[in-house]
Structure formats: C-alpha cells, structure tokens
Amino acid sequence: MPYAMDHDLAEAWLRAAAAAVEQREEELTALDGAIGDGDHGSNLRRGFTAVTELLDGLEPGLPPGTLLTRAGSTLISKVGGAAGPLYGSALRAAGSALPEPTADLTDLAAGLRAGLSQVCKLGGAQVGDKTMVDAFEPAVAALERAAFDGFTLREASALAAEAAEAGARSTVPLVARKGRASYLGPRSAGHQDPGATSTALLFAALARVAG
Amino acid sequence: MPYAMDHDLAEAWLRAAAAAVEQREEELTALDGAIGDGDHGSNLRRGFTAVTELLDGLEPGLPPGTLLTRAGSTLISKVGGAAGPLYGSALRAAGSALPEPTADLTDLAAGLRAGLSQVCKLGGAQVGDKTMVDAFEPAVAALERAAFDGFTLREASALAAEAAEAGARSTVPLVARKGRASYLGPRSAGHQDPGATSTALLFAALARVAG
Amino acid sequence: MKKLINSPDTVLDDTLAGLAAAHPELAVDRAARVVRRAGGPRPGKVALISGGGSGHEPLHTGFVGTGMLDAACPGEVFTSPVPDQVLAALAATDGGAGAVLVVKNYTGDVLNFALAAELAAEQGVEVHTVLVDDDVAVEDSTYTAGRRGTGATLVVEKTAGALAERGATAAEVAAVGARANAASRSFAIALTAATVPAAGRPGFDLPEDQIEVGVGIHGEPGRRREPLRPARELAAEVVGTILADHTLIPGDQVIALLGGLGATPLHELYLVYGEVAALLAERGLTVARRLVGNYVTSLDMAGFSLTLTKADPELLELWDAPVATPALHWS
Amino acid sequence: MKKLINSPDTVLDDTLAGLAAAHPELAVDRAARVVRRAGGPRPGKVALISGGGSGHEPLHTGFVGTGMLDAACPGEVFTSPVPDQVLAALAATDGGAGAVLVVKNYTGDVLNFALAAELAAEQGVEVHTVLVDDDVAVEDSTYTAGRRGTGATLVVEKTAGALAERGATAAEVAAVGARANAASRSFAIALTAATVPAAGRPGFDLPEDQIEVGVGIHGEPGRRREPLRPARELAAEVVGTILADHTLIPGDQVIALLGGLGATPLHELYLVYGEVAALLAERGLTVARRLVGNYVTSLDMAGFSLTLTKADPELLELWDAPVATPALHWS
Ligand SMILES: Nc1ncnc2c1ncn2[C@@H]1O[C@H](COP(=O)(O)OP(=O)(O)O)[C@@H](O)[C@H]1O
Ligand SMILES: Nc1ncnc2c1ncn2[C@@H]1O[C@H](COP(=O)(O)OP(=O)(O)O)[C@@H](O)[C@H]1O
Ligand SMILES: [Mg+2]
Ligand SMILES: [Mg+2]
Ligand SMILES: [Mg+2]
Ligand SMILES: [Mg+2]
C-alpha cells in the first residue's frame, strides 16, 4: 500500500488508466454517440495506448511529476478532439506542480487542483455544465478534504473515486452548456456525459492502484 | 357483344387497358424491381394516362386503326424505356395494318401479328427470351387459330387472353436473354417478366371489352 | 423511402428546375426536357448529344458545356428519354454539321434514340451514334442484350466532346467515341440498393453484411451476392475482373475512373482508389489520368464502380483538353 | 456498419493514401498527416491553413490548391487534429509572411489549434485565427460553446484564400475570413444518421419517416425530430430559420451553398436547391453565386445544409477569383 505518489505509483496509475480505457472504450463511445460525435472511447484508447508505449520506453526512476507531464504531452499529441488537450494539459499542469522525488497526498491534491484549473481555463466550463469538470471538481475536492482530515492516500483515493463517480452520474439530468452535447440543447438531458465518465474511470484507476 | 374491331371497341380496349395498368401499376413495378429497374408500372401508367387524354380529345368516329396508331405514337412520346417504343411501335404497326372502317377477327389477328413482328424486329427477342414476346406471340397465335377455326371475336379474345396469361407465367423459370433482366444471368430465373405480365394484362382488357 | 423530393411524379421536373437555378450557364427547357449550353446552335460544329434515364447525375446534364456535350436529354428516373426529347435536342443544337448521339447500351435507350435518329435522318440531318457498352459484369453475345453502358460514358463524352469542339466531322467524332468505348471496361459493387421514387422501396433487400457484386446503374441486383469484405479485397476483385477482360499489358497507360454510386462518401472513394492504384501499379500499369468522385451514379445506391480506359496519346490529349461543365472543369 | 474501409483503425491513413494517388498535384505527408500544395513554401505569401476531423471530405483536403488553402490537417474521423499536425503544416508552408488558421468552432478544434498557434507564436511566426461559427441551429451565448462551424468554412477558405493568393498580409487575410464568416449563416436537416467507423453503428436511430432538424456535421442528433415532409417544406423551414437570424433585406445579394451531407444524391440536392432558389426570390433576395453539391459532409449522413452568405463586391470578387483545388475549380 503506497503512502505517496512516487514513480511506481504514477506509472501504475497511468497503466491502470490505460487498461480501464481500453476495457471501457465501447461504453465511452456509446455515451459520446448519444450526445456527441461517438469518438470519445476511441480517442482515449488511442491516447492511452501511446501513453503505455511511452512508459515502456522511459528510463527508470523518473519523478512522478515527469511521468504525468510526459503522459500529458503524449495525450495532446495523439488524442485530438476536446478531451486530448483538456486531459493532456491537466496532466501536464499536475505533473509540473508535483514535488520531486515523491508527492504526498497534499501535494497530489494540489497538483490535481492545478490540472483542473487548467481544464477550466482552457474550456471555460464550470460545475453543472455537463462536462468532465463535473467529475473532476468533486474528486479533487475530496482529495483536498481527505488531506486536510489526515486520511491516507489509499482512503483519499477511494473517496475521490466515489466523488468522481457521483459527479459523473450527476451529469445525467443536466442540459449541457459546453462541448458538443450543448448543441443538442434540452435533448442532452438524460444522458451521462462521456468526459465525466472517463474522469471517474481515471480516479477509479487511481483508487485501485493506491489500494 | 361486338363482332368486329370498330371505333368503339378500339376506344373501349384502350380505356380498359389504361384502367388495368393503373390498377396494377404497383404489381408491374414490383416485378420490374425484382429483375429490372422498378419502373415498368409507372412507365406504362404515364403512357396510358396520356392515351386516355388523347382519347378524350379525339374527334369521334375515327377508324380503329387510327386510334391504335395514335395511341402507339402517344406511348412512344410518353413512356420511354424499352416498353415505350416496343408497345408504341406495335400499336402503330397494328393500327396501320387494320382496314377501315372496321376490322374483323382475321384482320385484327393480322394487325396484331404485324405489331408483334415490329416488337421482334426492334428488340430482337424470340419466344423463350423472357420478354413480352413470350405473352404476345401465343396471344396472336391464339387469335389466328380462332379466326381460322371460325370463332367469334369474343371467344377469340378470351382464348388470346388465356394464352397471353399462360405465356406470361411461362417466363417464371426462364433465364432472360433480352432486356435488363438479362443482366442478372441465372438470377433472373424464378421471377415473372414484367413486360410479359403487362402484355397479358392488355389482352385481358381486350377480352373484357369484347366479352 | 426517405428522399428529398416533393412527389415521385414530379422528381424529373423539380430536379430540372433546380438544375436551371443552380447553373445559369445552361439552358434548361423543362417542357421539352432538354438541357443544353446557353446560346444557340454553333454553325459548323457537330452537335454532341446524350441522354438517358435520370438518377445518374451528374451524368448527363452535368456534362453539358464547352468541351463536352451540346445537349442532354434526361428521361424519367431510370427510364430512357423519349424520341421527342432527342429530336428537340437535335433541333436546338443543329449547327449544320450533323450530330453524334452517345447512347448507353440499354434496350430502351437504344430504341428511343434510334427512333429519333431515324426521323432526324429523314429530315436530312447526318446522325451518328456511339454505343457505350463497357460493363464486364454482363455477358456479351449476339443472343443477349449485350453489355451495359456505365462509367465509360464519361470517357466517351469527354473525348468525343473535345474533338467536336475542335471542328471535327460527325464521323470523326463518332469514331473517337467508339474507340474510347472499345478501350474501356467497368465493374461495380453495391453496398445498398437504390430506391426508385415511383417504386417507393429499394430494388432489392440486402442484409447488413452482404454486398451485390457486378451491379449496373439502374438499381438491378448484380451477378451475385457476397459477404462484405475489406476495401482492399473488393478493390482486388474489381481490378481482377476488369483486367481479365481487358487487353492491357504491363507498361500500358490507363485513364482510371473510380466512381461512387450516389450515396458513398468521398472519403470511402479515396480509400478504395488508394487500393486500386496500388493494385494497378503491381500489375505494371501506369495511371496516366484519374478521377475519383460521383460521376455516373445510381440514385441513392452505396458502392463504387471502376472504369479503366486504355490510353493512347490521342485519347490523353482529348482528355486533357479544356472542359467547362457543371461536373467536369479543367483548363 | 457497411463501409468501404479496411479497418476502423486505418481509415485516416488509408484515405490519405488514396488522396495522394488521386491527386498528384497535392503533397500528402501521411506520417505528419498534412496535405499541402506540391512545391515548398512560397516566400512572402501568407500560409492559409485549416483542418479538422476527417469525414467531411472534400473539406478540407479537397480545398488545398491555388486560390484556397496552402495546407490542411486532417484529424481522425470527427476528431480535431492534434497540435503537432498544425505545427508541421505551419513549418511546411511558412513563407515568412505569417499564417492564418481557419478553425471551425468546436471545443476540440479551438483548443488544438490554439495550442499550436501558441507554440508557433513563441517561435516568432505571426499567426492569426479565423473562427467559423455559422450554424444557426445552435444557441449563441457566452455561457455556451457557441455556434458550430459548418458550410461557411468553404466561403471563408475561398475568399481568404483568394486574398492570400494576391499577397495580402496575414491580418488582412484573417479580416476577410472573419468578415465572410460573419456574413454567413447555415442550417441543416438530416434524413439518416452518420456512422463513425470506430463506433460501428449510427450515431442515432432514426425511424423511416423521421428526420433530424438542425443537425451539425459530426453525426450528433439535431435540435429536434420531425416527420419527413416534402422537399418544398423542408426548404422553407431551412430558409426561414436562416433568414430569421440573418440581416438580409430585399435587394441584397447572397452566395448560396446547398450542400449534401455525404449520402444524398446530386439529383435530390438540385431538387432542393430549386425550392430554395424560388423561396429566396420570393423574399426579394438575389442569388449572386451558388454551389450545389457535396462540400462539407458528415460521413454517410443523408440530408442537406444551406449556407447563405451576404455578398458584397469584395466578397464576390474574391469568390470569383481563380481557384484550382480537387473540389473547387474555376478560372
Ligand atoms: N469546454 C469543455 N470543458 C470541459 N470539458 C469539455 C469541454 N468540452 C468538452 N468537454 C469534455 O470532452 C468530452 C468529449 O470528448 P471527446 O469526445 O474526446 O471530444 P470531442 O467532443 O471533440 O469529440 C465531453 O464529454 C466533455 O466531458
Ligand atoms: N429486346 C426486347 N424485346 C422485347 N421485349 C423487351 C425487350 N427488352 C425489354 N423488353 C420488355 O420490356 C420490359 C421492361 O419494360 P420497362 O421496365 O418499361 O423498360 P426498361 O427495361 O427500359 O426499364 C421487360 O419486362 C420485357 O418484357
Ligand atoms: Mg467526441
Ligand atoms: Mg424497367
Ligand atoms: Mg427503365
Ligand atoms: Mg470528436
């Protein structure tokens, strides 16, 4: 059970995320098909496959922040669409914010807060707009609260994953104001946002590897 | 009960043919859809609607041959496709061959024989090629035989209609050698030829008005 | 049936209204159903005229203009025009040098154009006919209707049109058209059936995983039904079938036309063309000129056809000659 | 899913291979995913670059050539290109006079082009961006993602491309592009859904008698679902919706683009255009220029979109300027 975000945990997280994306590609694509353009799953799979290849080729022992930064650049270079630059920039911002050689829970929460800020800055979305922010924000908030309350990384990650999952589900009734789903107007209500769903999946991967 | 083909019978025949075509347009189109291009019904309906309009505007008392000739020209001008020139030329040839002011059964048989010859000359088809000739030829032969045997026009027309109908049905197992159905090769077998079917319908119309 | 139409009965007339609005450079006679270049007949120029059933757009109306057709006679959907239309086109374009009719080899087209040609000849017009019959899916024999005319029509109209534009005689124009046709072979595969508006339903039912191989351009079923395969294999099938019937040897040049059947998006056509080009290169053939797009279509049928024309310097030069029509334009 | 492809994963690469084979006049870099005019950068000329997800062909690759784009960056199907592609295009076309990026207003396109523009600016390249957002089906407000970019992209690329060809500055080219966009409004109706190859099934299920009104070009459902109606009524709906949002008054001139969405045959597009032209005439508007065909498509979606650009002498002159690209060609 890891107590801080170090190289191994960062690598494990990214690999677990890649595995989860691969496994749930169709579900993500189907969600995007309903209110978007039906490519979210394949976009992320393409990106995380490249992240896996990146990890396979990296020299060992790099600090966790570097892993996240490089993974973010890879997503930007491979994914395209809205999710590519948003997730990519988020990882880059988070990675840059993490201290070396390891990041404790407070550092991690701060890093992911920096990543989330980058998403909000680039995309202009707020909670309630039916985007990945609806899962990302409560997950980061859960980590921050857990850090403040002295929880372990493991406990905190589990809470963040739950919060992200609840956030993703909370998008179902919403009418989208950002991203492609917004083009549907009221018809976007009744569907879960694909990006919020993949965000929940990334936090679930973190909880698994930190568990 | 008419004893010869006069103006009234010719007009009645053409009107009955038009009514029959209108009523069975969909069936003819469906047959053509199976082994052709799905327009035989609408082609003939367009043509016979124009024939009806022609009849509505004609001065009264024209000889039957003139009615057929004019109707043939109308079909040529309105139908297009294979059936337009074939039926149109057949009616023109038949009309030109009929004596004035009326044609007896022998004359009628000879006139329709001339029409059939024109179809064969233009289209190059023989009995067995899975075309309208497969219904037309036995119908004309039946008329000729009936004339030779001294039958009435009414009896002869009924025999011709039966022969045409049997001829149309005989096309079902055939592999087409002419017309669009020939493009299907062996796949044309198992379907009744639309042109043979409409020919049977035209002779059935004759039998009705002569009955 | 899901179509952008007002009513099955008015499809041709409504389409001509739109064509006229879209192309002010064409003279569209909706009553006579003749589409010709604006401006009257050109004295001394052979009139190149074609036509056929509608539903194959841009063929033939989209090929009217400088360097190609003088007039087109659009029939009802999938139904050849009537002789009156051809006569009207002849009258509207007669420059005194005679006319060449480009006729796709279908019984209906052949008969209707022949009736018109006969009447025009009686009136003293020199009329030649070029019969297009390039579809290798169809058996060719004196006992059959012969091969269908499909994609080669474009090649015939382009080359004959270029020669006519230069003031050649009707006989010369017809001879080049016949030569272009003889040098051409086509083959097509459909992914879906076409729906004739008046029929209201597809010409055949094709399951989600099946294709029709060897189809024509009138919505009729093909020679056989097969499972859908990757584009690479379909391209190989089409190229192989054409080359088996063609007199091409390594080193020969070809004009290649990879055409959509109406409902196939351009990116799929490019994709298939990439496979075709690779296969032709493997066989040692040089693609001297090529066109990829929707040119000789079949209503809303999805699929593609390939036409290969053996090229020679004269055909290539005529191909390259300037053309300015709605569907083909180069200088 | 019935498509002429080899595998969903190789659609983009295979399409680029075919594009390269079909258009030797283009330089297709399959590795970098950049399509540009053959020949290197032209010193002193502003580079006009666009791009976006694939599946909209001929947009954008078919608009590369004299008088229009210098390069296009095709992303995966319906997925905006990545910044690396845009940077590669910038590097390959940089003639020292800066660049103008034509970007359709989608979050993904905006973000990826912005990242590239930022990096290029850091390297000292003067980069301007023209955002295209013409689709009136979408509500426009600062709280939303704003309107989608659709058919107006062609008008922007044509007019900006003509000005760039004449040696204007990047700021001038961008200004004309922005003006063409501001003068344009579009609206689209779909008869069928598009199928993204990787998804394997249509983006939405549409019953045989229903249409989606107010669709975009990415296969997403529209604003609402309605029963299919005659073309005349659909045209009225589209024209009415656009004009309600447009500042056009009787006597104004427009450029009209009646575009197919990918699977609609040309004859239906002509038919609809005939209705549109009649409606515009009724409203006292003059169609100064028009295009009918498949230009900004959405894979295999059936349907049409209408774009109306308010024309002025400068825009018309730029529209008329010579263009030589795979999809647009006049002189
Ligand atoms: N402005 C935005 N801010 C935050 N997230 C966004 C924004 N726009 C889109 N997204 C997220 O991106 C997801 C879609 O990603 P994806 O399908 O890969 O890209 P695209 O919409 O370009 O096809 C949406 O479900 C949403 O969560
Ligand atoms: N060469 C021919 N000789 C005689 N009849 C023919 C010939 N070709 C076609 N037909 C007849 O025409 C019918 C088709 O008519 P129609 O559908 O109206 O024309 P098209 O085939 O041009 O669409 C066929 O069913 C056949 O009976
Ligand atoms: Mg998407
Ligand atoms: Mg037919
Ligand atoms: Mg027909
Ligand atoms: Mg996308």
Tab-separated table of N, CA, C and O in Angstrom, chain C residues 154-218:
chain	number	residue	atom	x	y	z
C	154	LEU	N	-18.646	8.650	-69.494
C	154	LEU	CA	-17.930	9.893	-69.205
C	154	LEU	C	-16.714	10.026	-70.119
C	154	LEU	O	-16.453	11.102	-70.675
C	155	VAL	N	-15.982	8.955	-70.278
C	155	VAL	CA	-14.777	8.999	-71.092
C	155	VAL	C	-15.141	9.273	-72.555
C	155	VAL	O	-14.480	10.058	-73.248
C	156	VAL	N	-16.193	8.634	-73.019
C	156	VAL	CA	-16.641	8.847	-74.403
C	156	VAL	C	-17.083	10.298	-74.589
C	156	VAL	O	-16.698	10.959	-75.561
C	157	GLU	N	-17.878	10.799	-73.653
C	157	GLU	CA	-18.382	12.164	-73.808
C	157	GLU	C	-17.253	13.191	-73.710
C	157	GLU	O	-17.254	14.199	-74.419
C	158	LYS	N	-16.276	12.899	-72.857
C	158	LYS	CA	-15.150	13.840	-72.722
C	158	LYS	C	-14.289	13.864	-73.981
C	158	LYS	O	-13.952	14.946	-74.491
C	159	THR	N	-13.925	12.704	-74.479
C	159	THR	CA	-13.009	12.671	-75.628
C	159	THR	C	-13.728	13.091	-76.904
C	159	THR	O	-13.207	13.910	-77.679
C	160	ALA	N	-14.915	12.578	-77.136
C	160	ALA	CA	-15.666	12.968	-78.329
C	160	ALA	C	-16.004	14.461	-78.261
C	160	ALA	O	-15.966	15.174	-79.272
C	161	GLY	N	-16.323	14.923	-77.043
C	161	GLY	CA	-16.652	16.335	-76.876
C	161	GLY	C	-15.481	17.233	-77.213
C	161	GLY	O	-15.642	18.292	-77.834
C	162	ALA	N	-14.291	16.822	-76.799
C	162	ALA	CA	-13.101	17.628	-77.093
C	162	ALA	C	-12.869	17.696	-78.596
C	162	ALA	O	-12.530	18.750	-79.148
C	163	LEU	N	-13.055	16.565	-79.266
C	163	LEU	CA	-12.822	16.550	-80.716
C	163	LEU	C	-13.883	17.385	-81.438
C	163	LEU	O	-13.569	18.140	-82.369
C	164	ALA	N	-15.128	17.269	-80.995
C	164	ALA	CA	-16.191	18.061	-81.615
C	164	ALA	C	-15.914	19.549	-81.456
C	164	ALA	O	-16.162	20.345	-82.362
C	165	GLU	N	-15.388	19.908	-80.298
C	165	GLU	CA	-15.106	21.327	-80.028
C	165	GLU	C	-14.093	21.876	-81.031
C	165	GLU	O	-14.081	23.075	-81.327
C	166	ARG	N	-13.253	21.014	-81.553
C	166	ARG	CA	-12.205	21.454	-82.495
C	166	ARG	C	-12.680	21.504	-83.930
C	166	ARG	O	-11.894	21.715	-84.848
C	167	GLY	N	-13.947	21.175	-84.145
C	167	GLY	CA	-14.464	21.277	-85.502
C	167	GLY	C	-14.321	20.028	-86.340
C	167	GLY	O	-14.415	20.076	-87.567
C	168	ALA	N	-14.143	18.881	-85.689
C	168	ALA	CA	-14.059	17.631	-86.453
C	168	ALA	C	-15.432	17.298	-87.051
C	168	ALA	O	-16.450	17.852	-86.650
C	169	THR	N	-15.435	16.383	-88.004
C	169	THR	CA	-16.698	15.967	-88.619
C	169	THR	C	-17.435	14.997	-87.700
C	169	THR	O	-16.852	14.411	-86.776
C	170	ALA	N	-18.708	14.818	-87.992
C	170	ALA	CA	-19.513	13.902	-87.178
C	170	ALA	C	-18.916	12.498	-87.211
C	170	ALA	O	-18.868	11.800	-86.186
C	171	ALA	N	-18.456	12.073	-88.361
C	171	ALA	CA	-17.881	10.729	-88.470
C	171	ALA	C	-16.631	10.606	-87.606
C	171	ALA	O	-16.423	9.600	-86.925
C	172	GLU	N	-15.817	11.639	-87.615
C	172	GLU	CA	-14.594	11.603	-86.803
C	172	GLU	C	-14.916	11.584	-85.310
C	172	GLU	O	-14.306	10.842	-84.533
C	173	VAL	N	-15.862	12.416	-84.934
C	173	VAL	CA	-16.257	12.464	-83.518
C	173	VAL	C	-16.806	11.107	-83.081
C	173	VAL	O	-16.449	10.580	-82.023
C	174	ALA	N	-17.652	10.539	-83.912
C	174	ALA	CA	-18.228	9.235	-83.574
C	174	ALA	C	-17.143	8.171	-83.496
C	174	ALA	O	-17.184	7.288	-82.620
C	175	ALA	N	-16.162	8.261	-84.398
C	175	ALA	CA	-15.109	7.248	-84.405
C	175	ALA	C	-14.285	7.312	-83.125
C	175	ALA	O	-13.951	6.277	-82.530
C	176	VAL	N	-13.961	8.507	-82.666
C	176	VAL	CA	-13.199	8.614	-81.420
C	176	VAL	C	-14.031	8.123	-80.243
C	176	VAL	O	-13.522	7.443	-79.346
C	177	GLY	N	-15.317	8.460	-80.237
C	177	GLY	CA	-16.177	7.982	-79.167
C	177	GLY	C	-16.207	6.466	-79.133
C	177	GLY	O	-16.094	5.848	-78.066
C	178	ALA	N	-16.331	5.858	-80.300
C	178	ALA	CA	-16.368	4.396	-80.363
C	178	ALA	C	-15.041	3.805	-79.899
C	178	ALA	O	-15.010	2.771	-79.221
C	179	ARG	N	-13.971	4.477	-80.235
C	179	ARG	CA	-12.657	3.993	-79.823
C	179	ARG	C	-12.485	4.096	-78.304
C	179	ARG	O	-11.962	3.177	-77.657
C	180	ALA	N	-12.927	5.205	-77.739
C	180	ALA	CA	-12.837	5.367	-76.283
C	180	ALA	C	-13.659	4.286	-75.585
C	180	ALA	O	-13.245	3.719	-74.572
C	181	ASN	N	-14.822	3.999	-76.158
C	181	ASN	CA	-15.655	2.953	-75.560
C	181	ASN	C	-14.976	1.598	-75.662
C	181	ASN	O	-14.925	0.837	-74.685
C	182	ALA	N	-14.443	1.290	-76.819
C	182	ALA	CA	-13.801	-0.018	-77.010
C	182	ALA	C	-12.597	-0.185	-76.092
C	182	ALA	O	-12.246	-1.297	-75.712
C	183	ALA	N	-11.991	0.935	-75.724
C	183	ALA	CA	-10.806	0.867	-74.864
C	183	ALA	C	-11.163	0.803	-73.381
C	183	ALA	O	-10.275	0.760	-72.537
C	184	SER	N	-12.449	0.781	-73.055
C	184	SER	CA	-12.895	0.920	-71.656
C	184	SER	C	-13.609	-0.321	-71.133
C	184	SER	O	-14.357	-0.973	-71.860
C	185	ARG	N	-13.374	-0.618	-69.862
C	185	ARG	CA	-14.096	-1.686	-69.180
C	185	ARG	C	-14.457	-1.194	-67.776
C	185	ARG	O	-13.663	-0.511	-67.144
C	186	SER	N	-15.632	-1.593	-67.286
C	186	SER	CA	-16.081	-1.177	-65.957
C	186	SER	C	-16.619	-2.357	-65.167
C	186	SER	O	-17.042	-3.368	-65.744
C	187	PHE	N	-16.639	-2.186	-63.861
C	187	PHE	CA	-17.223	-3.198	-62.970
C	187	PHE	C	-17.600	-2.495	-61.668
C	187	PHE	O	-16.886	-1.606	-61.217
C	188	ALA	N	-18.731	-2.883	-61.090
C	188	ALA	CA	-19.231	-2.167	-59.913
C	188	ALA	C	-19.693	-3.111	-58.809
C	188	ALA	O	-20.125	-4.241	-59.070
C	189	ILE	N	-19.601	-2.620	-57.591
C	189	ILE	CA	-20.054	-3.345	-56.401
C	189	ILE	C	-20.964	-2.427	-55.595
C	189	ILE	O	-20.646	-1.260	-55.394
C	190	ALA	N	-22.103	-2.962	-55.166
C	190	ALA	CA	-23.053	-2.153	-54.391
C	190	ALA	C	-23.112	-2.623	-52.947
C	190	ALA	O	-23.118	-3.822	-52.670
C	191	LEU	N	-23.195	-1.662	-52.042
C	191	LEU	CA	-23.369	-1.964	-50.623
C	191	LEU	C	-24.837	-1.855	-50.219
C	191	LEU	O	-25.266	-2.451	-49.228
C	192	THR	N	-25.580	-1.056	-50.963
C	192	THR	CA	-27.018	-0.945	-50.705
C	192	THR	C	-27.748	-0.856	-52.040
C	192	THR	O	-27.135	-0.577	-53.072
C	193	ALA	N	-29.046	-1.059	-52.002
C	193	ALA	CA	-29.864	-0.960	-53.203
C	193	ALA	C	-30.313	0.476	-53.418
C	193	ALA	O	-30.314	1.285	-52.495
C	194	ALA	N	-30.671	0.784	-54.648
C	194	ALA	CA	-31.242	2.092	-54.950
C	194	ALA	C	-32.755	2.018	-54.809
C	194	ALA	O	-33.360	0.972	-55.009
C	195	THR	N	-33.358	3.147	-54.455
C	195	THR	CA	-34.807	3.224	-54.369
C	195	THR	C	-35.333	4.169	-55.440
C	195	THR	O	-35.056	5.370	-55.405
C	196	VAL	N	-36.052	3.616	-56.409
C	196	VAL	CA	-36.696	4.444	-57.422
C	196	VAL	C	-37.874	5.149	-56.741
C	196	VAL	O	-38.697	4.481	-56.095
C	197	PRO	N	-37.956	6.483	-56.859
C	197	PRO	CA	-39.028	7.201	-56.140
C	197	PRO	C	-40.420	6.630	-56.420
C	197	PRO	O	-41.212	6.458	-55.489
C	198	ALA	N	-40.710	6.312	-57.674
C	198	ALA	CA	-42.043	5.819	-58.002
C	198	ALA	C	-42.295	4.432	-57.409
C	198	ALA	O	-43.431	4.060	-57.134
C	199	ALA	N	-41.230	3.663	-57.221
C	199	ALA	CA	-41.396	2.324	-56.644
C	199	ALA	C	-41.548	2.412	-55.128
C	199	ALA	O	-42.272	1.628	-54.519
C	200	GLY	N	-40.851	3.354	-54.520
C	200	GLY	CA	-41.048	3.603	-53.098
C	200	GLY	C	-40.287	2.688	-52.166
C	200	GLY	O	-40.307	2.882	-50.964
C	201	ARG	N	-39.666	1.654	-52.733
C	201	ARG	CA	-38.840	0.807	-51.855
C	201	ARG	C	-37.612	0.322	-52.633
C	201	ARG	O	-37.599	0.355	-53.857
C	202	PRO	N	-36.587	-0.114	-51.893
C	202	PRO	CA	-35.332	-0.487	-52.552
C	202	PRO	C	-35.537	-1.593	-53.586
C	202	PRO	O	-36.422	-2.448	-53.431
C	203	GLY	N	-34.738	-1.577	-54.633
C	203	GLY	CA	-34.837	-2.566	-55.692
C	203	GLY	C	-34.598	-3.981	-55.208
C	203	GLY	O	-35.113	-4.938	-55.786
C	204	PHE	N	-33.800	-4.126	-54.181
C	204	PHE	CA	-33.591	-5.458	-53.590
C	204	PHE	C	-33.266	-5.274	-52.114
C	204	PHE	O	-32.884	-4.182	-51.681
C	205	ASP	N	-33.445	-6.341	-51.360
C	205	ASP	CA	-33.111	-6.299	-49.935
C	205	ASP	C	-31.723	-6.882	-49.750
C	205	ASP	O	-31.445	-7.991	-50.200
C	206	LEU	N	-30.881	-6.119	-49.097
C	206	LEU	CA	-29.511	-6.569	-48.923
C	206	LEU	C	-29.207	-6.562	-47.433
C	206	LEU	O	-29.221	-5.519	-46.802
C	207	PRO	N	-28.944	-7.760	-46.853
C	207	PRO	CA	-28.655	-7.795	-45.414
C	207	PRO	C	-27.430	-6.941	-45.076
C	207	PRO	O	-26.605	-6.649	-45.942
C	208	GLU	N	-27.332	-6.587	-43.818
C	208	GLU	CA	-26.325	-5.651	-43.326
C	208	GLU	C	-24.885	-6.115	-43.632
C	208	GLU	O	-23.974	-5.303	-43.714
C	209	ASP	N	-24.688	-7.405	-43.851
C	209	ASP	CA	-23.311	-7.873	-44.058
C	209	ASP	C	-23.077	-8.370	-45.482
C	209	ASP	O	-22.090	-9.033	-45.760
C	210	GLN	N	-24.007	-8.053	-46.396
C	210	GLN	CA	-23.891	-8.584	-47.758
C	210	GLN	C	-23.725	-7.456	-48.775
C	210	GLN	O	-24.196	-6.337	-48.555
C	211	ILE	N	-23.085	-7.774	-49.883
C	211	ILE	CA	-22.950	-6.824	-50.978
C	211	ILE	C	-23.408	-7.490	-52.273
C	211	ILE	O	-23.489	-8.716	-52.357
C	212	GLU	N	-23.710	-6.675	-53.265
C	212	GLU	CA	-24.042	-7.185	-54.593
C	212	GLU	C	-22.854	-6.897	-55.508
C	212	GLU	O	-22.420	-5.746	-55.645
C	213	VAL	N	-22.364	-7.935	-56.139
C	213	VAL	CA	-21.182	-7.815	-56.977
C	213	VAL	C	-21.598	-7.833	-58.439
C	213	VAL	O	-22.354	-8.710	-58.860
C	214	GLY	N	-21.103	-6.861	-59.198
C	214	GLY	CA	-21.435	-6.821	-60.622
C	214	GLY	C	-22.763	-6.143	-60.889
C	214	GLY	O	-23.535	-6.585	-61.730
C	215	VAL	N	-23.023	-5.052	-60.179
C	215	VAL	CA	-24.278	-4.331	-60.398
C	215	VAL	C	-24.125	-3.335	-61.546
C	215	VAL	O	-23.030	-2.946	-61.912
C	216	GLY	N	-25.286	-2.930	-62.067
C	216	GLY	CA	-25.309	-1.861	-63.051
C	216	GLY	C	-25.652	-0.552	-62.367
C	216	GLY	O	-25.433	-0.393	-61.165
C	217	ILE	N	-26.210	0.371	-63.133
C	217	ILE	CA	-26.517	1.676	-62.559
C	217	ILE	C	-28.021	1.923	-62.544
C	217	ILE	O	-28.471	3.059	-62.523
C	218	HIS	N	-28.802	0.848	-62.569
C	218	HIS	CA	-30.249	1.024	-62.548
C	218	HIS	C	-30.906	0.301	-61.384
C	218	HIS	O	-32.074	-0.062	-61.452
